[in-house]
mmCIF file of C-alpha atoms in Angstrom:
data_model
loop_
_atom_site.group_PDB
_atom_site.id
_atom_site.type_symbol
_atom_site.label_atom_id
_atom_site.label_comp_id
_atom_site.label_asym_id
_atom_site.label_seq_id
_atom_site.Cartn_x
_atom_site.Cartn_y
_atom_site.Cartn_z
ATOM 1 C CA MET A 18 48.994 -104.500 -75.811
ATOM 2 C CA GLU A 19 48.997 -103.701 -79.520
ATOM 3 C CA GLN A 20 50.164 -107.246 -80.223
ATOM 4 C CA LEU A 21 47.269 -108.622 -78.162
ATOM 5 C CA ILE A 22 44.782 -106.455 -80.024
ATOM 6 C CA THR A 23 46.280 -107.582 -83.339
ATOM 7 C CA GLN A 24 45.944 -111.236 -82.331
ATOM 8 C CA LEU A 25 42.339 -110.709 -81.213
ATOM 9 C CA GLU A 26 41.487 -108.996 -84.504
ATOM 10 C CA ALA A 27 43.077 -111.865 -86.396
ATOM 11 C CA PHE A 28 40.943 -114.397 -84.511
ATOM 12 C CA SER A 29 37.417 -114.873 -85.893
ATOM 13 C CA PHE A 30 34.388 -116.730 -84.503
ATOM 14 C CA LEU A 31 30.792 -116.699 -85.861
ATOM 15 C CA GLY A 32 31.592 -113.757 -88.098
ATOM 16 C CA ASN A 33 33.085 -111.614 -85.316
ATOM 17 C CA THR A 34 36.697 -110.988 -84.430
ATOM 18 C CA GLY A 35 38.160 -111.791 -81.066
ATOM 19 C CA TRP A 36 38.333 -108.061 -80.364
ATOM 20 C CA GLN A 37 34.592 -107.665 -80.962
ATOM 21 C CA TRP A 38 33.885 -110.630 -78.667
ATOM 22 C CA SER A 39 36.123 -109.106 -76.008
ATOM 23 C CA VAL A 40 34.351 -105.743 -76.178
ATOM 24 C CA ALA A 41 30.932 -107.428 -76.076
ATOM 25 C CA LEU A 42 31.971 -109.483 -73.035
ATOM 26 C CA THR A 43 33.326 -106.344 -71.372
ATOM 27 C CA LEU A 44 30.042 -104.530 -72.023
ATOM 28 C CA LEU A 45 28.080 -107.475 -70.613
ATOM 29 C CA ILE A 46 30.132 -107.593 -67.418
ATOM 30 C CA GLY A 47 30.252 -103.809 -67.093
ATOM 31 C CA THR A 48 26.510 -103.384 -67.582
ATOM 32 C CA THR A 49 25.794 -106.160 -65.068
ATOM 33 C CA LEU A 50 28.100 -104.557 -62.477
ATOM 34 C CA LEU A 51 26.523 -101.128 -63.013
ATOM 35 C CA ILE A 52 23.059 -102.600 -62.534
ATOM 36 C CA LYS A 53 24.203 -104.369 -59.334
ATOM 37 C CA LEU A 54 25.669 -101.090 -58.076
ATOM 38 C CA PHE A 55 22.448 -99.286 -58.963
ATOM 39 C CA LYS A 56 20.361 -101.845 -57.074
ATOM 40 C CA LEU A 57 22.552 -102.092 -53.982
ATOM 41 C CA VAL A 58 23.634 -98.483 -53.491
ATOM 42 C CA ILE A 59 21.502 -95.958 -55.340
ATOM 43 C CA ILE A 60 18.092 -97.569 -54.732
ATOM 44 C CA ALA A 61 18.955 -98.169 -51.071
ATOM 45 C CA ARG A 62 19.798 -94.463 -50.650
ATOM 46 C CA LEU A 63 16.647 -93.432 -52.492
ATOM 47 C CA LYS A 64 14.591 -95.542 -50.069
ATOM 48 C CA LYS A 65 16.160 -93.787 -47.100
ATOM 49 C CA LEU A 66 15.538 -90.350 -48.616
ATOM 50 C CA ALA A 67 11.924 -91.235 -49.471
ATOM 51 C CA ALA A 68 11.301 -92.436 -45.918
ATOM 52 C CA LYS A 69 12.220 -88.966 -44.593
ATOM 53 C CA THR A 70 9.785 -87.035 -46.818
ATOM 54 C CA VAL A 71 6.088 -86.408 -46.136
ATOM 55 C CA THR A 72 4.825 -86.853 -49.701
ATOM 56 C CA ASP A 73 4.051 -90.304 -51.107
ATOM 57 C CA ILE A 74 5.071 -89.516 -54.693
ATOM 58 C CA ASP A 75 8.722 -90.335 -54.098
ATOM 59 C CA ASP A 76 7.705 -93.574 -52.376
ATOM 60 C CA ILE A 77 5.812 -94.747 -55.444
ATOM 61 C CA ALA A 78 8.757 -93.769 -57.686
ATOM 62 C CA VAL A 79 11.140 -95.830 -55.548
ATOM 63 C CA GLU A 80 8.652 -98.711 -55.527
ATOM 64 C CA ILE A 81 8.521 -98.683 -59.343
ATOM 65 C CA ILE A 82 12.311 -98.637 -59.707
ATOM 66 C CA ASP A 83 12.793 -101.287 -57.024
ATOM 67 C CA GLY A 84 10.124 -103.453 -58.640
ATOM 68 C CA ILE A 85 12.044 -103.857 -61.903
ATOM 69 C CA GLY A 86 12.755 -107.574 -62.207
ATOM 70 C CA LYS A 87 16.158 -109.241 -62.479
ATOM 71 C CA GLY A 88 15.110 -110.677 -65.836
ATOM 72 C CA PHE A 89 14.865 -107.209 -67.346
ATOM 73 C CA TYR A 90 18.362 -106.282 -66.129
ATOM 74 C CA THR A 91 19.793 -109.538 -67.506
ATOM 75 C CA ILE A 92 18.089 -109.078 -70.876
ATOM 76 C CA THR A 93 19.281 -105.460 -71.026
ATOM 77 C CA SER A 94 22.898 -106.491 -70.391
ATOM 78 C CA LEU A 95 22.746 -109.214 -73.072
ATOM 79 C CA TYR A 96 21.013 -106.852 -75.491
ATOM 80 C CA VAL A 97 23.745 -104.212 -75.133
ATOM 81 C CA ALA A 98 26.405 -106.855 -75.732
ATOM 82 C CA VAL A 99 24.624 -108.406 -78.746
ATOM 83 C CA LYS A 100 24.114 -105.016 -80.424
ATOM 84 C CA PHE A 101 27.900 -104.583 -80.571
ATOM 85 C CA LEU A 102 28.347 -107.877 -82.447
ATOM 86 C CA SER A 103 27.706 -108.594 -86.098
ATOM 87 C CA VAL A 104 24.908 -111.149 -86.016
ATOM 88 C CA ALA A 105 22.386 -112.520 -88.486
ATOM 89 C CA ASP A 106 19.268 -110.461 -89.115
ATOM 90 C CA VAL A 107 17.109 -113.157 -87.486
ATOM 91 C CA VAL A 108 19.195 -113.069 -84.307
ATOM 92 C CA GLY A 109 19.166 -109.260 -84.260
ATOM 93 C CA LYS A 110 15.373 -109.105 -84.696
ATOM 94 C CA ALA A 111 14.915 -111.785 -82.047
ATOM 95 C CA ALA A 112 17.055 -109.776 -79.622
ATOM 96 C CA ASP A 113 15.076 -106.621 -80.416
ATOM 97 C CA LEU A 114 11.773 -108.471 -79.907
ATOM 98 C CA ILE A 115 12.794 -109.969 -76.570
ATOM 99 C CA PHE A 116 14.014 -106.588 -75.334
ATOM 100 C CA ILE A 117 10.799 -104.817 -76.465
ATOM 101 C CA VAL A 118 8.611 -107.494 -74.833
ATOM 102 C CA MET A 119 10.489 -107.116 -71.540
ATOM 103 C CA LEU A 120 10.348 -103.321 -71.789
ATOM 104 C CA VAL A 121 6.586 -103.358 -72.445
ATOM 105 C CA PHE A 122 6.104 -105.729 -69.510
ATOM 106 C CA GLU A 123 8.025 -103.457 -67.135
ATOM 107 C CA VAL A 124 6.208 -100.328 -68.347
ATOM 108 C CA ILE A 125 2.820 -101.997 -67.829
ATOM 109 C CA LYS A 126 3.925 -103.160 -64.383
ATOM 110 C CA ALA A 127 5.019 -99.614 -63.497
ATOM 111 C CA ILE A 128 1.698 -98.104 -64.646
ATOM 112 C CA THR A 129 -0.185 -100.798 -62.706
ATOM 113 C CA THR A 130 1.800 -99.860 -59.592
ATOM 114 C CA VAL A 131 0.749 -96.225 -60.046
ATOM 115 C CA ILE A 132 -2.904 -97.278 -60.478
ATOM 116 C CA ASN A 133 -2.742 -99.390 -57.311
ATOM 117 C CA PHE A 134 -1.179 -96.465 -55.444
ATOM 118 C CA PHE A 135 -3.979 -94.036 -56.326
ATOM 119 C CA ALA A 136 -6.584 -96.745 -55.639
ATOM 120 C CA ARG A 137 -5.167 -97.185 -52.136
ATOM 121 C CA LYS A 138 -5.140 -93.426 -51.630
ATOM 122 C CA TYR A 139 -8.782 -93.231 -52.650
ATOM 123 C CA LEU A 140 -9.851 -96.039 -50.316
ATOM 124 C CA ASP A 141 -7.853 -94.570 -47.427
ATOM 125 C CA SER A 142 -9.513 -91.192 -47.947
ATOM 126 C CA GLU A 143 -12.989 -92.711 -47.676
ATOM 127 C CA GLU A 144 -14.446 -92.121 -44.254
ATOM 128 C CA GLY A 145 -16.256 -94.812 -42.290
ATOM 129 C CA GLY A 146 -16.009 -98.528 -42.855
ATOM 130 C CA GLY A 147 -18.019 -101.725 -42.969
ATOM 131 C CA ASP A 148 -20.231 -102.557 -45.910
ATOM 132 C CA GLY A 149 -19.715 -99.201 -47.636
ATOM 133 C CA ASN A 150 -15.981 -99.809 -47.901
ATOM 134 C CA LYS A 151 -16.627 -103.346 -49.150
ATOM 135 C CA GLN A 152 -18.472 -101.762 -52.067
ATOM 136 C CA ASN A 153 -15.542 -99.426 -52.722
ATOM 137 C CA ASP A 154 -13.119 -102.376 -52.627
ATOM 138 C CA ALA A 155 -15.226 -104.271 -55.153
ATOM 139 C CA LEU A 156 -15.442 -101.278 -57.504
ATOM 140 C CA VAL A 157 -11.705 -100.562 -57.279
ATOM 141 C CA ASN A 158 -10.876 -104.211 -58.009
ATOM 142 C CA ILE A 159 -13.119 -104.161 -61.081
ATOM 143 C CA LEU A 160 -11.500 -100.957 -62.354
ATOM 144 C CA ARG A 161 -8.046 -102.431 -61.748
ATOM 145 C CA ILE A 162 -8.897 -105.462 -63.878
ATOM 146 C CA VAL A 163 -10.302 -103.261 -66.654
ATOM 147 C CA ALA A 164 -7.180 -101.047 -66.571
ATOM 148 C CA LYS A 165 -4.840 -104.062 -66.723
ATOM 149 C CA VAL A 166 -6.699 -105.563 -69.673
ATOM 150 C CA PHE A 167 -6.582 -102.206 -71.463
ATOM 151 C CA LEU A 168 -2.844 -101.810 -70.790
ATOM 152 C CA TRP A 169 -2.049 -105.322 -72.035
ATOM 153 C CA LEU A 170 -4.049 -104.700 -75.197
ATOM 154 C CA ILE A 171 -1.972 -101.584 -75.836
ATOM 155 C CA GLY A 172 1.232 -103.524 -75.106
ATOM 156 C CA LEU A 173 0.205 -106.324 -77.472
ATOM 157 C CA THR A 174 -0.551 -103.726 -80.140
ATOM 158 C CA VAL A 175 2.962 -102.241 -79.759
ATOM 159 C CA ILE A 176 4.590 -105.678 -80.065
ATOM 160 C CA LEU A 177 2.517 -106.645 -83.110
ATOM 161 C CA SER A 178 3.280 -103.293 -84.723
ATOM 162 C CA TYR A 179 7.027 -103.884 -84.225
ATOM 163 C CA LEU A 180 6.723 -107.305 -85.855
ATOM 164 C CA GLY A 181 5.366 -105.572 -88.938
ATOM 165 C CA ILE A 182 1.854 -106.933 -88.583
ATOM 166 C CA ASP A 183 -0.810 -104.588 -89.901
ATOM 167 C CA ILE A 184 -2.919 -103.952 -86.824
ATOM 168 C CA THR A 185 -5.425 -101.724 -88.655
ATOM 169 C CA SER A 186 -7.316 -104.705 -90.062
ATOM 170 C CA ILE A 187 -7.175 -106.465 -86.688
ATOM 171 C CA VAL A 188 -8.554 -103.417 -84.893
ATOM 172 C CA ALA A 189 -11.294 -103.067 -87.536
ATOM 173 C CA SER A 190 -12.214 -106.743 -87.184
ATOM 174 C CA LEU A 191 -12.289 -106.439 -83.434
ATOM 175 C CA GLY A 192 -14.465 -103.336 -83.752
ATOM 176 C CA ILE A 193 -17.034 -105.138 -85.932
ATOM 177 C CA GLY A 194 -16.921 -108.212 -83.726
ATOM 178 C CA GLY A 195 -17.204 -106.086 -80.605
ATOM 179 C CA LEU A 196 -20.231 -104.270 -82.041
ATOM 180 C CA ALA A 197 -21.944 -107.590 -82.786
ATOM 181 C CA VAL A 198 -21.220 -108.877 -79.288
ATOM 182 C CA ALA A 199 -22.371 -105.586 -77.741
ATOM 183 C CA LEU A 200 -25.707 -105.802 -79.563
ATOM 184 C CA ALA A 201 -26.128 -109.412 -78.466
ATOM 185 C CA VAL A 202 -25.454 -108.690 -74.795
ATOM 186 C CA GLN A 203 -26.672 -105.092 -74.561
ATOM 187 C CA ASN A 204 -28.978 -105.878 -71.610
ATOM 188 C CA ILE A 205 -26.127 -107.457 -69.666
ATOM 189 C CA LEU A 206 -23.814 -104.529 -70.474
ATOM 190 C CA SER A 207 -26.526 -102.097 -69.441
ATOM 191 C CA ASP A 208 -26.774 -103.831 -66.054
ATOM 192 C CA ILE A 209 -22.972 -103.767 -65.658
ATOM 193 C CA PHE A 210 -22.743 -100.033 -66.409
ATOM 194 C CA SER A 211 -25.675 -99.478 -64.054
ATOM 195 C CA SER A 212 -23.713 -101.266 -61.319
ATOM 196 C CA PHE A 213 -20.881 -98.745 -61.837
ATOM 197 C CA SER A 214 -23.447 -95.967 -61.436
ATOM 198 C CA ILE A 215 -24.676 -97.530 -58.176
ATOM 199 C CA TYR A 216 -21.118 -97.925 -56.867
ATOM 200 C CA LEU A 217 -20.168 -94.327 -57.680
ATOM 201 C CA ASP A 218 -23.409 -92.519 -56.843
ATOM 202 C CA LYS A 219 -24.252 -94.731 -53.804
ATOM 203 C CA PRO A 220 -28.054 -94.286 -53.701
ATOM 204 C CA PHE A 221 -27.977 -97.184 -51.229
ATOM 205 C CA GLU A 222 -25.426 -99.470 -49.604
ATOM 206 C CA ILE A 223 -25.368 -102.990 -48.223
ATOM 207 C CA GLY A 224 -27.516 -103.084 -45.082
ATOM 208 C CA ASP A 225 -29.869 -100.246 -46.144
ATOM 209 C CA PHE A 226 -33.628 -100.792 -46.063
ATOM 210 C CA VAL A 227 -35.087 -99.565 -49.374
ATOM 211 C CA VAL A 228 -38.504 -99.399 -51.026
ATOM 212 C CA LEU A 229 -38.906 -99.651 -54.819
ATOM 213 C CA GLY A 230 -42.528 -99.351 -55.827
ATOM 214 C CA LYS A 231 -44.321 -102.355 -54.303
ATOM 215 C CA ASP A 232 -41.072 -104.121 -53.351
ATOM 216 C CA SER A 233 -39.060 -103.461 -50.208
ATOM 217 C CA GLY A 234 -36.243 -105.107 -48.291
ATOM 218 C CA THR A 235 -32.726 -104.900 -46.882
ATOM 219 C CA VAL A 236 -29.880 -104.729 -49.416
ATOM 220 C CA GLU A 237 -27.723 -107.865 -49.052
ATOM 221 C CA LYS A 238 -25.545 -107.825 -52.170
ATOM 222 C CA ILE A 239 -24.772 -105.469 -55.047
ATOM 223 C CA GLY A 240 -23.483 -107.449 -58.023
ATOM 224 C CA LEU A 241 -22.401 -106.569 -61.539
ATOM 225 C CA LYS A 242 -25.742 -107.594 -63.073
ATOM 226 C CA SER A 243 -28.255 -107.553 -60.235
ATOM 227 C CA THR A 244 -28.859 -106.464 -56.645
ATOM 228 C CA ARG A 245 -30.344 -108.751 -53.999
ATOM 229 C CA LEU A 246 -32.769 -107.617 -51.302
ATOM 230 C CA ARG A 247 -34.070 -109.566 -48.315
ATOM 231 C CA ALA A 248 -37.780 -108.835 -47.931
ATOM 232 C CA LEU A 249 -39.448 -108.504 -44.528
ATOM 233 C CA SER A 250 -41.320 -111.754 -45.205
ATOM 234 C CA GLY A 251 -38.000 -113.563 -45.683
ATOM 235 C CA GLU A 252 -37.752 -114.181 -49.418
ATOM 236 C CA GLU A 253 -34.896 -112.896 -51.578
ATOM 237 C CA LEU A 254 -35.684 -110.302 -54.230
ATOM 238 C CA VAL A 255 -33.359 -110.188 -57.260
ATOM 239 C CA ILE A 256 -33.623 -106.903 -59.190
ATOM 240 C CA SER A 257 -31.580 -105.934 -62.260
ATOM 241 C CA ASN A 258 -29.265 -102.952 -61.790
ATOM 242 C CA LYS A 259 -30.738 -101.258 -64.863
ATOM 243 C CA GLU A 260 -34.179 -101.346 -63.239
ATOM 244 C CA LEU A 261 -32.749 -99.973 -59.986
ATOM 245 C CA THR A 262 -31.086 -96.965 -61.620
ATOM 246 C CA ALA A 263 -34.314 -96.117 -63.448
ATOM 247 C CA ALA A 264 -36.583 -96.507 -60.400
ATOM 248 C CA ARG A 265 -37.471 -94.072 -57.621
ATOM 249 C CA ILE A 266 -35.869 -95.438 -54.445
ATOM 250 C CA GLN A 267 -36.840 -94.652 -50.865
ATOM 251 C CA ASN A 268 -33.872 -95.296 -48.558
ATOM 252 C CA TYR A 269 -35.122 -95.531 -44.976
ATOM 253 C CA LYS A 270 -31.694 -96.319 -43.523
ATOM 254 C CA ARG A 271 -30.541 -92.763 -44.234
ATOM 255 C CA MET A 272 -33.418 -91.116 -42.408
ATOM 256 C CA LYS A 273 -32.165 -88.832 -39.651
ATOM 257 C CA LYS A 274 -35.534 -88.947 -37.907
ATOM 258 C CA ARG A 275 -39.008 -90.418 -38.478
ATOM 259 C CA ARG A 276 -42.297 -88.536 -38.200
ATOM 260 C CA VAL A 277 -45.032 -90.120 -36.091
ATOM 261 C CA ALA A 278 -48.647 -88.999 -36.468
ATOM 262 C CA PHE A 279 -51.707 -90.751 -35.064
ATOM 263 C CA MET A 280 -55.200 -90.031 -33.733
ATOM 264 C CA LEU A 281 -56.392 -90.424 -30.139
ATOM 265 C CA GLY A 282 -60.110 -90.356 -29.329
ATOM 266 C CA VAL A 283 -61.543 -89.710 -25.861
ATOM 267 C CA THR A 284 -65.160 -90.194 -24.820
ATOM 268 C CA TYR A 285 -67.811 -87.471 -24.989
ATOM 269 C CA GLU A 286 -68.229 -87.820 -21.236
ATOM 270 C CA THR A 287 -64.759 -86.272 -20.677
ATOM 271 C CA SER A 288 -64.953 -82.925 -18.842
ATOM 272 C CA HIS A 289 -63.923 -79.638 -20.421
ATOM 273 C CA LYS A 290 -61.094 -79.302 -17.919
ATOM 274 C CA LEU A 291 -59.572 -82.664 -18.917
ATOM 275 C CA LEU A 292 -60.112 -81.970 -22.625
ATOM 276 C CA LYS A 293 -58.089 -78.785 -22.259
ATOM 277 C CA ALA A 294 -55.361 -80.517 -20.242
ATOM 278 C CA PHE A 295 -55.076 -83.562 -22.512
ATOM 279 C CA PRO A 296 -52.568 -82.022 -25.044
ATOM 280 C CA ARG A 297 -50.283 -81.038 -22.143
ATOM 281 C CA ILE A 298 -50.527 -84.558 -20.665
ATOM 282 C CA VAL A 299 -49.612 -86.149 -24.008
ATOM 283 C CA LYS A 300 -46.720 -83.710 -24.482
ATOM 284 C CA GLU A 301 -45.271 -84.549 -21.058
ATOM 285 C CA GLU A 302 -45.414 -88.289 -21.686
ATOM 286 C CA VAL A 303 -43.904 -88.054 -25.184
ATOM 287 C CA LYS A 304 -41.027 -85.814 -24.074
ATOM 288 C CA ALA A 305 -40.299 -88.184 -21.176
ATOM 289 C CA VAL A 306 -39.350 -90.937 -23.660
ATOM 290 C CA ALA A 307 -35.734 -90.802 -24.861
ATOM 291 C CA GLU A 308 -34.901 -89.941 -28.509
ATOM 292 C CA THR A 309 -38.200 -88.167 -29.218
ATOM 293 C CA GLN A 310 -38.783 -84.632 -30.519
ATOM 294 C CA TRP A 311 -42.127 -83.105 -29.623
ATOM 295 C CA TYR A 312 -44.203 -81.278 -32.259
ATOM 296 C CA ASN A 313 -47.837 -80.807 -31.174
ATOM 297 C CA CYS A 314 -51.181 -82.254 -30.112
ATOM 298 C CA TYR A 315 -54.453 -80.766 -31.434
ATOM 299 C CA PHE A 316 -58.130 -81.237 -30.633
ATOM 300 C CA LYS A 317 -58.913 -81.881 -34.261
ATOM 301 C CA ASN A 318 -62.569 -82.781 -34.641
ATOM 302 C CA TYR A 319 -65.754 -84.274 -33.235
ATOM 303 C CA GLY A 320 -66.019 -87.880 -34.273
ATOM 304 C CA GLN A 321 -69.119 -90.081 -34.381
ATOM 305 C CA SER A 322 -68.256 -91.653 -31.049
ATOM 306 C CA SER A 323 -65.154 -89.782 -29.871
ATOM 307 C CA LEU A 324 -63.474 -86.412 -29.439
ATOM 308 C CA ASP A 325 -60.414 -86.732 -31.680
ATOM 309 C CA TYR A 326 -56.886 -85.417 -31.029
ATOM 310 C CA GLU A 327 -54.052 -85.582 -33.551
ATOM 311 C CA VAL A 328 -50.640 -86.293 -31.987
ATOM 312 C CA ILE A 329 -47.425 -85.487 -33.906
ATOM 313 C CA PHE A 330 -43.816 -86.033 -32.827
ATOM 314 C CA PHE A 331 -40.516 -87.274 -34.270
ATOM 315 C CA VAL A 332 -38.294 -90.232 -33.432
ATOM 316 C CA LYS A 333 -34.606 -89.226 -33.606
ATOM 317 C CA SER A 334 -33.471 -92.369 -35.377
ATOM 318 C CA GLY A 335 -33.771 -93.927 -38.820
ATOM 319 C CA ASP A 336 -33.641 -97.457 -37.424
ATOM 320 C CA PHE A 337 -37.023 -99.143 -37.945
ATOM 321 C CA GLU A 338 -36.825 -101.461 -34.922
ATOM 322 C CA LYS A 339 -35.898 -98.595 -32.585
ATOM 323 C CA TYR A 340 -38.679 -96.495 -34.143
ATOM 324 C CA MET A 341 -41.305 -99.140 -33.329
ATOM 325 C CA LYS A 342 -40.019 -99.642 -29.762
ATOM 326 C CA ILE A 343 -40.191 -95.894 -29.057
ATOM 327 C CA ILE A 344 -43.764 -95.716 -30.379
ATOM 328 C CA GLU A 345 -44.658 -98.599 -28.066
ATOM 329 C CA LYS A 346 -43.148 -96.782 -25.069
ATOM 330 C CA VAL A 347 -45.051 -93.595 -25.924
ATOM 331 C CA ASN A 348 -48.367 -95.437 -26.330
ATOM 332 C CA LEU A 349 -47.972 -97.267 -23.011
ATOM 333 C CA ALA A 350 -46.970 -94.047 -21.228
ATOM 334 C CA ILE A 351 -49.999 -92.138 -22.591
ATOM 335 C CA PHE A 352 -52.365 -94.968 -21.667
ATOM 336 C CA LYS A 353 -50.989 -95.186 -18.120
ATOM 337 C CA ARG A 354 -51.216 -91.395 -17.616
ATOM 338 C CA ALA A 355 -54.757 -91.244 -19.036
ATOM 339 C CA GLU A 356 -55.808 -94.025 -16.691
ATOM 340 C CA LYS A 357 -54.324 -92.082 -13.767
ATOM 341 C CA GLU A 358 -56.064 -88.815 -14.785
ATOM 342 C CA GLY A 359 -59.420 -90.552 -15.261
ATOM 343 C CA ILE A 360 -59.548 -90.035 -19.039
ATOM 344 C CA SER A 361 -61.302 -92.777 -20.998
ATOM 345 C CA PHE A 362 -60.432 -93.574 -24.598
ATOM 346 C CA ALA A 363 -63.390 -93.953 -26.919
ATOM 347 C CA TYR A 364 -64.255 -96.856 -29.129
ATOM 348 C CA PRO A 365 -66.996 -97.136 -31.743
ATOM 349 C CA THR A 366 -70.377 -97.192 -30.012
ATOM 350 C CA ARG A 367 -73.935 -96.717 -31.163
ATOM 351 C CA THR A 368 -76.951 -95.826 -29.002
ATOM 352 C CA ILE A 369 -80.307 -97.206 -30.089
ATOM 353 C CA HIS A 370 -83.534 -95.561 -28.883
ATOM 354 C CA LEU A 371 -86.626 -97.719 -28.945
ATOM 355 C CA ASP A 372 -90.059 -96.105 -28.994
ATOM 356 C CA LYS A 373 -92.782 -98.070 -27.217
#
């Protein structure tokens, strides 16, 4: 054995003895075998243990470890072997650079996995579905992209710093350039940040009917720069997100119930008995219609050609189409009952007296 070691030390290749090459090769093979053992045995057992637990934290840890690529393991094995050899400075720095690049890549990938995990948890915790969840998906995807860009910028900064490049001047230049760009596109950026506010605060969602000043319509799309409404007359309204966040919005889709108030006028020829019974008649007909909540009916005033009653009730729905159909049912029911009771509704009339 000593003779073999002596022969290996006597042999030289590329500035390293045969003994050094033997140790480096042993380290390469040993590291590779340990990694294989780690992948096949330890990670497999960790997966089984994680499957038995209730918490998801261990699952994400196993996912991160299992997601480490074969390239990183190969580079790590070669790096350990190369560090034992006497190599040129260029080769040593190249090995260090390759290892750091792979390490940064794996760290960024691990952090991205954690971000995706919490994003999924957030979306799963959101109740309901449909268009509201589509908004959440869009927002989460945007935040994922922003986070990935930010992480890669940090990773690039680490790599450049290792190469000895002064990143202070680069960061300063980017800051000045970024300020110039921000001033040039401040309106666009304002709309984008407003879209984040809409996504997070949710003053309205896709499918809601909203009123903004003189404009109204159903929300069809919420974009990064603008929101699109479909007006009742059919045309598409495109409104900037900045304008939306600054405006007062009436969201009719979120109404739990709608108040209905209207006037009914009966003729002056109506008897006192029927005038007194009319509020009860209206109440009975309104309450007979499904999804209504009765409030009251008052003999309000004497009109020029009618005795006026004010009728007030609520429709137990925020849906506009259902609201209109219920009002129609109530109106038809009141008219039919009035006709049956012999009550005549008044209309504008004028009596002219002629003196002969």
